[in-house]
Short mmCIF file of C-alpha atoms in Angstrom, two decimals:
data_model
loop_
_atom_site.label_atom_id
_atom_site.label_comp_id
_atom_site.label_asym_id
_atom_site.label_seq_id
_atom_site.Cartn_x
_atom_site.Cartn_y
_atom_site.Cartn_z
CA MET A 1 63.24 70.04 -3.63
CA THR A 2 64.67 71.94 -0.59
CA GLN A 3 65.24 68.70 1.27
CA VAL A 4 67.02 67.26 -1.79
CA ARG A 5 69.22 70.25 -2.09
CA ALA A 6 70.03 70.21 1.66
CA LEU A 7 71.04 66.51 1.29
CA GLN A 8 73.26 67.30 -1.64
CA LYS A 9 74.93 70.10 0.37
CA ILE A 10 75.46 67.66 3.37
CA MET A 11 76.93 64.95 1.09
CA ALA A 12 79.24 67.53 -0.48
CA LEU A 13 80.40 68.81 2.83
CA LEU A 14 81.04 65.21 4.09
CA PHE A 15 83.00 64.56 1.05
CA ALA A 16 85.11 67.60 1.26
CA ASN A 17 85.65 67.12 5.14
CA SER A 18 86.58 63.45 4.78
CA THR A 19 89.02 64.38 1.96
CA ALA A 20 90.45 67.17 3.99
CA ALA A 21 90.85 64.83 7.03
CA VAL A 22 92.83 62.34 4.91
CA ASN A 23 95.12 65.19 3.59
CA SER A 24 95.69 67.09 6.84
CA SER A 25 93.07 69.58 6.03
CA ASP A 26 95.06 70.83 3.07
CA THR A 27 92.63 72.81 0.76
CA ARG A 28 94.93 72.20 -2.11
CA MET A 29 94.33 68.41 -1.75
CA ALA A 30 90.63 68.51 -0.68
CA GLY A 31 89.47 71.26 -3.17
CA CYS A 32 86.92 73.97 -2.44
CA LEU A 33 83.16 74.27 -1.91
CA LEU A 34 81.36 77.06 -3.74
CA ILE A 35 78.23 77.42 -1.63
CA GLY A 36 76.50 79.86 -4.05
CA ILE A 37 74.66 82.87 -2.57
CA PRO A 38 74.70 82.54 1.20
CA GLY A 39 71.29 83.43 2.73
CA LEU A 40 69.55 82.77 -0.58
CA GLU A 41 70.04 78.95 -0.83
CA HIS A 42 66.28 78.47 -0.94
CA LEU A 43 66.04 80.69 -4.05
CA HIS A 44 68.91 79.11 -6.02
CA ILE A 45 66.58 77.34 -8.38
CA TRP A 46 64.54 80.40 -9.06
CA LEU A 47 67.65 82.68 -9.38
CA SER A 48 69.03 80.13 -11.95
CA ILE A 49 66.08 80.79 -14.42
CA PRO A 50 66.89 84.47 -15.16
CA LEU A 51 70.67 83.83 -15.00
CA CYS A 52 70.45 80.92 -17.45
CA THR A 53 68.09 83.01 -19.73
CA MET A 54 70.58 85.92 -19.78
CA TYR A 55 73.48 83.58 -20.34
CA VAL A 56 71.82 81.97 -23.38
CA ALA A 57 70.77 85.34 -24.70
CA ALA A 58 74.41 86.47 -24.40
CA LEU A 59 75.71 83.46 -26.22
CA ILE A 60 73.18 83.78 -29.04
CA GLY A 61 73.47 87.54 -29.37
CA ASN A 62 77.25 87.73 -29.32
CA GLY A 63 77.50 84.64 -31.60
CA ILE A 64 75.24 86.25 -34.12
CA LEU A 65 77.20 89.61 -33.88
CA ILE A 66 80.56 87.74 -34.45
CA CYS A 67 79.11 85.78 -37.40
CA VAL A 68 77.61 89.02 -38.94
CA ILE A 69 80.99 90.85 -38.68
CA LEU A 70 82.94 87.96 -40.09
CA SER A 71 80.59 87.16 -43.01
CA GLN A 72 80.10 90.71 -44.20
CA PRO A 73 83.13 92.29 -45.98
CA SER A 74 81.73 95.74 -45.55
CA LEU A 75 82.18 95.28 -41.71
CA HIS A 76 85.77 94.38 -41.97
CA GLU A 77 86.76 97.67 -40.50
CA PRO A 78 88.62 98.61 -37.26
CA MET A 79 85.49 99.62 -35.30
CA TYR A 80 83.77 96.30 -36.09
CA ILE A 81 86.81 94.19 -35.56
CA PHE A 82 87.18 95.69 -32.10
CA LEU A 83 83.43 94.91 -31.54
CA SER A 84 83.91 91.28 -32.43
CA MET A 85 86.90 91.21 -30.03
CA LEU A 86 84.60 92.60 -27.33
CA ALA A 87 81.90 90.02 -28.12
CA SER A 88 84.35 87.21 -27.95
CA THR A 89 85.69 88.21 -24.49
CA ASP A 90 82.12 88.73 -23.29
CA VAL A 91 81.22 85.16 -24.28
CA LEU A 92 84.24 83.72 -22.71
CA LEU A 93 83.85 85.77 -19.51
CA SER A 94 80.25 84.54 -19.03
CA THR A 95 81.21 80.96 -19.97
CA SER A 96 83.97 80.99 -17.33
CA THR A 97 81.41 81.43 -14.56
CA MET A 98 77.92 80.55 -15.54
CA PRO A 99 78.11 76.71 -16.31
CA LYS A 100 79.58 76.03 -12.82
CA THR A 101 77.16 78.38 -11.22
CA LEU A 102 74.12 76.73 -12.87
CA ALA A 103 75.48 73.25 -12.12
CA ASN A 104 75.68 74.31 -8.43
CA PHE A 105 72.18 75.67 -8.41
CA TRP A 106 70.56 72.74 -10.30
CA LEU A 107 72.57 69.77 -9.23
CA GLY A 108 74.28 70.88 -6.00
CA SER A 109 77.63 70.47 -7.70
CA SER A 110 79.50 72.75 -5.32
CA HIS A 111 82.84 71.01 -5.18
CA ILE A 112 85.75 72.21 -7.36
CA SER A 113 89.40 71.12 -7.26
CA PHE A 114 91.93 73.61 -6.01
CA ASN A 115 93.65 73.80 -9.40
CA GLY A 116 90.30 74.10 -11.07
CA CYS A 117 89.47 76.98 -8.78
CA LEU A 118 92.84 78.67 -9.59
CA THR A 119 92.13 78.13 -13.33
CA GLN A 120 88.65 79.70 -13.08
CA MET A 121 89.94 82.66 -11.07
CA PHE A 122 92.73 83.24 -13.66
CA PHE A 123 90.38 83.31 -16.63
CA ILE A 124 87.75 85.45 -14.98
CA HIS A 125 90.25 88.13 -14.04
CA PHE A 126 92.22 87.78 -17.29
CA LEU A 127 89.12 88.12 -19.36
CA PHE A 128 87.90 91.17 -17.29
CA VAL A 129 91.20 93.00 -17.94
CA ALA A 130 91.05 92.07 -21.63
CA ASP A 131 87.46 93.31 -21.83
CA SER A 132 88.65 96.61 -20.36
CA ALA A 133 91.57 96.82 -22.85
CA VAL A 134 89.25 96.25 -25.80
CA LEU A 135 86.99 99.07 -24.59
CA LEU A 136 90.08 101.31 -24.49
CA ALA A 137 91.00 100.27 -28.03
CA MET A 138 87.40 101.07 -29.23
CA ALA A 139 87.77 104.56 -27.54
CA PHE A 140 91.03 105.08 -29.42
CA ASP A 141 89.38 104.01 -32.65
CA ARG A 142 86.59 106.65 -32.07
CA TYR A 143 89.33 109.27 -31.17
CA VAL A 144 91.13 108.73 -34.41
CA ALA A 145 87.95 108.63 -36.58
CA ILE A 146 86.64 111.91 -35.23
CA CYS A 147 89.85 113.86 -34.42
CA SER A 148 91.99 112.67 -37.29
CA PRO A 149 89.55 111.38 -40.02
CA LEU A 150 91.87 111.85 -42.95
CA ARG A 151 94.52 109.67 -41.19
CA TYR A 152 92.17 107.05 -40.00
CA ALA A 153 92.95 104.50 -42.69
CA THR A 154 96.75 104.88 -42.30
CA ILE A 155 96.83 104.83 -38.53
CA LEU A 156 94.44 101.87 -37.83
CA THR A 157 95.85 99.33 -40.41
CA SER A 158 95.32 95.62 -40.07
CA THR A 159 98.91 95.36 -38.67
CA VAL A 160 98.21 97.93 -36.01
CA ILE A 161 94.99 96.20 -35.04
CA GLY A 162 96.84 92.88 -34.78
CA LYS A 163 99.45 94.52 -32.44
CA ILE A 164 96.52 95.97 -30.32
CA ALA A 165 95.00 92.57 -30.00
CA ALA A 166 98.36 90.99 -29.10
CA ALA A 167 99.08 93.74 -26.64
CA THR A 168 95.64 93.19 -25.06
CA LEU A 169 96.22 89.57 -24.45
CA THR A 170 99.85 90.06 -23.39
CA ARG A 171 99.00 92.70 -20.79
CA SER A 172 96.14 90.68 -19.37
CA PHE A 173 98.39 87.62 -19.06
CA ILE A 174 101.24 89.61 -17.43
CA ILE A 175 98.92 91.21 -14.83
CA MET A 176 97.01 88.16 -13.87
CA PHE A 177 99.50 85.25 -14.13
CA PRO A 178 101.37 86.13 -10.88
CA SER A 179 98.16 85.75 -8.97
CA ILE A 180 98.39 81.97 -9.44
CA PHE A 181 101.78 81.80 -7.69
CA LEU A 182 100.74 84.21 -5.00
CA LEU A 183 97.94 81.92 -4.06
CA LYS A 184 100.02 78.71 -4.34
CA ARG A 185 102.65 80.08 -1.97
CA LEU A 186 99.97 80.33 0.80
CA HIS A 187 99.38 77.71 3.59
CA TYR A 188 95.82 76.60 3.63
CA CYS A 189 94.51 75.09 6.95
CA ARG A 190 91.00 76.58 7.31
CA ILE A 191 87.65 75.22 6.18
CA ASN A 192 87.53 75.15 2.37
CA ILE A 193 84.19 76.87 1.87
CA ILE A 194 84.06 79.88 -0.44
CA GLU A 195 80.90 81.96 -0.02
CA HIS A 196 80.45 82.69 -3.69
CA THR A 197 79.30 81.05 -7.02
CA PHE A 198 82.80 81.26 -8.57
CA CYS A 199 86.29 81.44 -7.59
CA GLU A 200 88.06 84.87 -7.32
CA HIS A 201 91.47 85.89 -6.05
CA MET A 202 90.57 87.29 -2.58
CA GLY A 203 87.97 84.62 -1.96
CA ILE A 204 90.73 81.93 -2.28
CA ALA A 205 93.25 83.93 -0.41
CA ARG A 206 90.99 84.25 2.66
CA LEU A 207 90.95 80.49 2.99
CA SER A 208 94.62 80.68 4.01
CA CYS A 209 95.96 80.98 7.52
CA SER A 210 99.06 82.81 6.13
CA ASP A 211 99.56 86.54 5.92
CA ILE A 212 97.65 87.63 2.69
CA SER A 213 98.81 91.43 2.73
CA ILE A 214 100.80 90.80 -0.40
CA ASN A 215 97.77 89.45 -2.13
CA VAL A 216 95.69 92.38 -1.02
CA TRP A 217 98.23 94.91 -2.31
CA TYR A 218 98.77 93.00 -5.58
CA GLY A 219 94.95 92.95 -6.23
CA LEU A 220 94.69 96.79 -5.62
CA ALA A 221 97.78 97.37 -7.84
CA ALA A 222 96.51 95.12 -10.60
CA ALA A 223 93.14 96.81 -10.59
CA LEU A 224 94.74 100.34 -10.70
CA LEU A 225 97.28 99.48 -13.43
CA SER A 226 94.72 97.79 -15.73
CA THR A 227 91.11 98.96 -15.19
CA GLY A 228 91.96 102.14 -13.45
CA LEU A 229 94.40 103.29 -16.15
CA ASP A 230 92.07 102.23 -18.89
CA ILE A 231 89.24 104.42 -17.37
CA ILE A 232 91.56 107.40 -17.23
CA LEU A 233 92.72 106.94 -20.86
CA ILE A 234 89.15 106.43 -22.00
CA ALA A 235 87.98 109.67 -20.29
CA VAL A 236 90.96 111.56 -21.81
CA SER A 237 89.94 110.20 -25.30
CA TYR A 238 86.33 111.33 -24.90
CA ILE A 239 87.32 114.65 -23.59
CA HIS A 240 89.37 115.22 -26.93
CA ILE A 241 86.46 113.70 -28.84
CA LEU A 242 83.85 116.08 -27.37
CA LEU A 243 86.18 119.10 -27.94
CA ALA A 244 86.62 118.06 -31.59
CA VAL A 245 82.84 117.48 -32.13
CA PHE A 246 81.84 120.84 -30.66
CA ARG A 247 84.27 122.47 -33.01
CA LEU A 248 82.40 121.07 -36.03
CA PRO A 249 80.67 123.79 -38.12
CA SER A 250 77.14 122.26 -38.42
CA GLN A 251 74.80 120.86 -35.88
CA ASP A 252 74.11 117.94 -38.20
CA ALA A 253 77.82 116.99 -38.28
CA GLN A 254 77.94 117.23 -34.53
CA SER A 255 74.92 114.92 -33.97
CA LYS A 256 76.24 112.42 -36.48
CA ALA A 257 79.60 112.29 -34.82
CA LEU A 258 78.05 111.92 -31.33
CA SER A 259 75.77 109.16 -32.62
CA THR A 260 78.73 107.07 -33.76
CA CYS A 261 80.04 107.24 -30.20
CA GLY A 262 76.68 106.68 -28.43
CA SER A 263 76.78 102.86 -28.62
CA HIS A 264 80.34 102.81 -27.31
CA VAL A 265 79.54 105.10 -24.42
CA CYS A 266 76.62 103.00 -23.40
CA VAL A 267 78.74 99.80 -23.41
CA ILE A 268 81.48 101.60 -21.45
CA LEU A 269 78.92 102.67 -18.69
CA LEU A 270 77.39 99.22 -18.70
CA PHE A 271 80.88 97.66 -18.17
CA TYR A 272 82.44 100.08 -15.66
CA VAL A 273 79.63 101.53 -13.53
CA PRO A 274 78.54 98.13 -11.99
CA ALA A 275 82.15 97.04 -11.58
CA LEU A 276 83.08 100.28 -9.69
CA PHE A 277 79.93 100.14 -7.70
CA SER A 278 80.73 96.56 -6.67
CA VAL A 279 84.32 97.52 -5.78
CA PHE A 280 83.48 100.52 -3.70
CA ALA A 281 80.42 98.86 -2.07
CA TYR A 282 82.68 95.93 -1.04
CA ARG A 283 85.50 98.13 0.17
CA PHE A 284 83.58 100.78 2.11
CA GLY A 285 80.17 99.26 2.71
CA GLY A 286 81.00 95.64 3.19
CA ARG A 287 79.52 95.38 6.63
CA ARG A 288 76.51 97.44 5.86
CA ILE A 289 75.51 95.76 2.60
CA PRO A 290 74.52 92.02 2.84
CA ARG A 291 76.96 89.54 1.46
CA TYR A 292 74.30 88.12 -0.85
CA VAL A 293 73.93 91.55 -2.58
CA HIS A 294 77.65 91.48 -3.51
CA ILE A 295 77.40 88.03 -4.99
CA LEU A 296 74.19 88.77 -6.85
CA LEU A 297 75.78 91.80 -8.33
CA ALA A 298 78.95 89.83 -9.42
CA ASN A 299 76.73 87.19 -11.08
CA LEU A 300 74.55 89.75 -12.90
CA TYR A 301 77.74 91.63 -13.96
CA VAL A 302 79.07 88.61 -15.93
CA VAL A 303 75.83 88.17 -17.91
CA ILE A 304 73.99 91.48 -18.21
CA PRO A 305 76.62 93.53 -20.19
CA PRO A 306 77.36 90.53 -22.55
CA MET A 307 73.68 90.12 -23.15
CA LEU A 308 72.93 93.82 -23.73
CA ASN A 309 75.97 94.78 -25.86
CA PRO A 310 74.81 93.10 -29.03
CA ILE A 311 71.34 94.64 -28.60
CA ILE A 312 72.88 98.13 -28.11
CA TYR A 313 75.10 97.82 -31.18
CA GLY A 314 72.43 96.07 -33.17
CA VAL A 315 69.80 98.69 -32.49
CA ARG A 316 72.06 101.75 -32.84
CA THR A 317 74.27 100.63 -35.74
CA LYS A 318 72.62 100.66 -39.05
CA GLN A 319 75.58 98.78 -40.79
CA ILE A 320 75.21 95.88 -38.36
CA LEU A 321 71.45 95.66 -38.78
CA GLU A 322 71.84 95.69 -42.58
CA GLY A 323 74.69 93.03 -42.28
CA ALA A 324 72.49 90.81 -40.15
CA LYS A 325 69.60 91.05 -42.62
CA GLU A 326 71.91 90.13 -45.47
CA MET A 327 73.50 87.21 -43.68
CA PHE A 328 70.04 85.76 -42.68
CA SER A 329 68.79 86.26 -46.24
CA ASN A 330 71.76 84.42 -47.67
CA LEU A 331 71.26 81.63 -45.27
CA ALA A 332 67.64 81.36 -46.21
CA LYS A 333 68.58 81.28 -49.84
CA GLU A 334 71.06 78.55 -49.22
CA SER A 335 68.67 76.47 -47.24
CA LYS A 336 66.24 76.49 -50.20
#
């Protein structure tokens, strides 16, 4: 198996190098090679097993969650609509990376066209920013539900939810679309090998022999204006939520209010903590932490939160459990 994979890598390198030679070593013509996890090539097959398992679990779990919310009228409330939006972006985020990663690990399919690499990069970052915005919307939902419960139905109407969804997509597009042109303006004359399992902005930019300082500052600004701002607003929302909860007269009311936020807090931590750890580890510990650790974290990050989110909400939310039971019982009746 090791010899076969080595032969596949050599053939892919020969193909890419011959194409690059014909086109004056222009990466935009030759495409890119995603070599997977450098230093762990001999473990690609074994690593693919848990990654594939988690990806399939994420697809099934989020698919069931979306179907339950759509099929049960009792779940057509803002909280569950936002949850279905989160499940949708989770599925798309995993799907933007895992199929290519698994094809690379199993078949040695490491080559990707330059435009294909840009497309994958755009959707990965676009969906990440959208995921963060949905979590912010869910925090706003909990803030209104706890701090202004009497106005909840009048504030979060279907029109407002539609505007929030449109704003989420529009903001993600506006933030990430310029990255395509920032990468296309660069001149590429170096070897077209990306030490990763998928294409990301700085990984592509580093293939260039041009000055990429604009790309570096753009990436930092995009992260601060999207994810960084979302984290601040979510923190402010939960500070107000906690202050409102501790002002409630009874301990039962306090515990009930906190339990409604528990699932969302778990999902927030699951989303932001690995992301922040990966960013700070890369920025400040890049030379001390092996490269394969960063890439493993990046791959786990796009499958573990999407896999666990349906479990967290399914276990902690009674309405979703009851909705799932009703949906499956209806399906069983129809099959008879």
